[in-house]
Amino acid sequence: MNYQAFTNESLTMMYEAVRGALAADDSLEGLGEEPKFKVRDTPEWKTHAADLEAEMLKRGMPFNVIDWSDEQEPQPFDK
């Protein structure tokens, strides 16, 4: 994919979509269900995220790196 052709906003949106798919899969697995996106089982997801990161770094864009560890920290609930 030609990541240079995308706007900064598009890169951010695609990166956050990877994060969202990973979170959705982790939530489903936490409930004992089959993950819908299979992000951890499909190497292309991680490659896509790495390519997005490389382009965002090249542009000096700030972003929070995706945590790919198998054990996600539970997120506190907002009150």
mmCIF file of C-alpha atoms in Angstrom:
data_model
loop_
_atom_site.group_PDB
_atom_site.id
_atom_site.type_symbol
_atom_site.label_atom_id
_atom_site.label_comp_id
_atom_site.label_asym_id
_atom_site.label_seq_id
_atom_site.Cartn_x
_atom_site.Cartn_y
_atom_site.Cartn_z
ATOM 1 C CA MET A 1 0.000 0.000 0.000
ATOM 2 C CA ASN A 2 1.285 3.466 -0.829
ATOM 3 C CA TYR A 3 1.113 5.061 2.618
ATOM 4 C CA GLN A 4 2.756 8.272 1.356
ATOM 5 C CA ALA A 5 -0.410 8.993 -0.636
ATOM 6 C CA PHE A 6 -2.580 9.234 2.482
ATOM 7 C CA THR A 7 -3.200 12.324 4.581
ATOM 8 C CA ASN A 8 -2.085 12.452 8.204
ATOM 9 C CA GLU A 9 -5.702 12.105 9.258
ATOM 10 C CA SER A 10 -6.144 9.018 7.094
ATOM 11 C CA LEU A 11 -3.049 7.388 8.573
ATOM 12 C CA THR A 12 -4.319 8.099 12.078
ATOM 13 C CA MET A 13 -7.752 6.699 11.237
ATOM 14 C CA MET A 14 -6.279 3.484 9.810
ATOM 15 C CA TYR A 15 -3.973 3.062 12.811
ATOM 16 C CA GLU A 16 -6.826 3.576 15.259
ATOM 17 C CA ALA A 17 -8.880 1.046 13.268
ATOM 18 C CA VAL A 18 -6.161 -1.557 13.894
ATOM 19 C CA ARG A 19 -6.215 -0.666 17.604
ATOM 20 C CA GLY A 20 -10.019 -0.952 17.650
ATOM 21 C CA ALA A 21 -10.047 -4.329 15.910
ATOM 22 C CA LEU A 22 -7.441 -5.636 18.360
ATOM 23 C CA ALA A 23 -9.445 -4.369 21.332
ATOM 24 C CA ALA A 24 -12.645 -5.912 19.954
ATOM 25 C CA ASP A 25 -10.917 -9.272 19.486
ATOM 26 C CA ASP A 26 -9.442 -9.137 22.990
ATOM 27 C CA SER A 27 -12.840 -8.315 24.473
ATOM 28 C CA LEU A 28 -14.507 -11.207 22.683
ATOM 29 C CA GLU A 29 -11.759 -13.613 23.711
ATOM 30 C CA GLY A 30 -12.137 -12.384 27.289
ATOM 31 C CA LEU A 31 -15.778 -13.454 27.079
ATOM 32 C CA GLY A 32 -14.761 -16.850 25.723
ATOM 33 C CA GLU A 33 -15.958 -16.043 22.212
ATOM 34 C CA GLU A 34 -14.221 -16.309 18.857
ATOM 35 C CA PRO A 35 -12.478 -13.074 17.784
ATOM 36 C CA LYS A 36 -14.106 -11.456 14.744
ATOM 37 C CA PHE A 37 -11.047 -9.878 13.167
ATOM 38 C CA LYS A 38 -8.348 -12.391 14.199
ATOM 39 C CA VAL A 39 -5.817 -9.579 14.523
ATOM 40 C CA ARG A 40 -3.370 -11.622 16.611
ATOM 41 C CA ASP A 41 -3.677 -14.622 14.264
ATOM 42 C CA THR A 42 -3.181 -12.698 11.013
ATOM 43 C CA PRO A 43 0.385 -11.377 10.561
ATOM 44 C CA GLU A 44 -0.762 -8.869 7.940
ATOM 45 C CA TRP A 45 -2.503 -6.820 10.657
ATOM 46 C CA LYS A 46 0.800 -6.301 12.489
ATOM 47 C CA THR A 47 2.607 -5.557 9.228
ATOM 48 C CA HIS A 48 -0.052 -2.993 8.303
ATOM 49 C CA ALA A 49 0.297 -1.306 11.717
ATOM 50 C CA ALA A 50 4.112 -1.291 11.437
ATOM 51 C CA ASP A 51 3.937 0.280 7.979
ATOM 52 C CA LEU A 52 1.558 2.939 9.285
ATOM 53 C CA GLU A 53 3.894 3.613 12.232
ATOM 54 C CA ALA A 54 6.875 3.971 9.884
ATOM 55 C CA GLU A 55 5.058 6.541 7.756
ATOM 56 C CA MET A 56 3.777 8.448 10.795
ATOM 57 C CA LEU A 57 7.290 8.530 12.282
ATOM 58 C CA LYS A 58 8.696 9.757 8.964
ATOM 59 C CA ARG A 59 6.189 12.636 9.080
ATOM 60 C CA GLY A 60 6.855 13.387 12.736
ATOM 61 C CA MET A 61 3.267 12.583 13.678
ATOM 62 C CA PRO A 62 2.531 11.877 17.350
ATOM 63 C CA PHE A 63 0.758 8.589 18.125
ATOM 64 C CA ASN A 64 0.427 6.032 20.904
ATOM 65 C CA VAL A 65 2.066 2.753 19.954
ATOM 66 C CA ILE A 66 -0.243 -0.267 19.920
ATOM 67 C CA ASP A 67 0.454 -2.734 22.728
ATOM 68 C CA TRP A 68 0.676 -6.129 21.027
ATOM 69 C CA SER A 69 1.307 -8.085 24.222
ATOM 70 C CA ASP A 70 -1.081 -10.969 24.782
ATOM 71 C CA GLU A 71 -1.959 -9.808 28.251
ATOM 72 C CA GLN A 72 -3.799 -6.519 27.992
ATOM 73 C CA GLU A 73 -4.140 -4.463 31.134
ATOM 74 C CA PRO A 74 -7.743 -4.046 32.201
ATOM 75 C CA GLN A 75 -8.982 -0.518 31.580
ATOM 76 C CA PRO A 76 -10.642 1.296 34.477
ATOM 77 C CA PHE A 77 -14.291 2.153 34.025
ATOM 78 C CA ASP A 78 -15.224 5.811 33.835
ATOM 79 C CA LYS A 79 -17.544 6.902 36.604
#
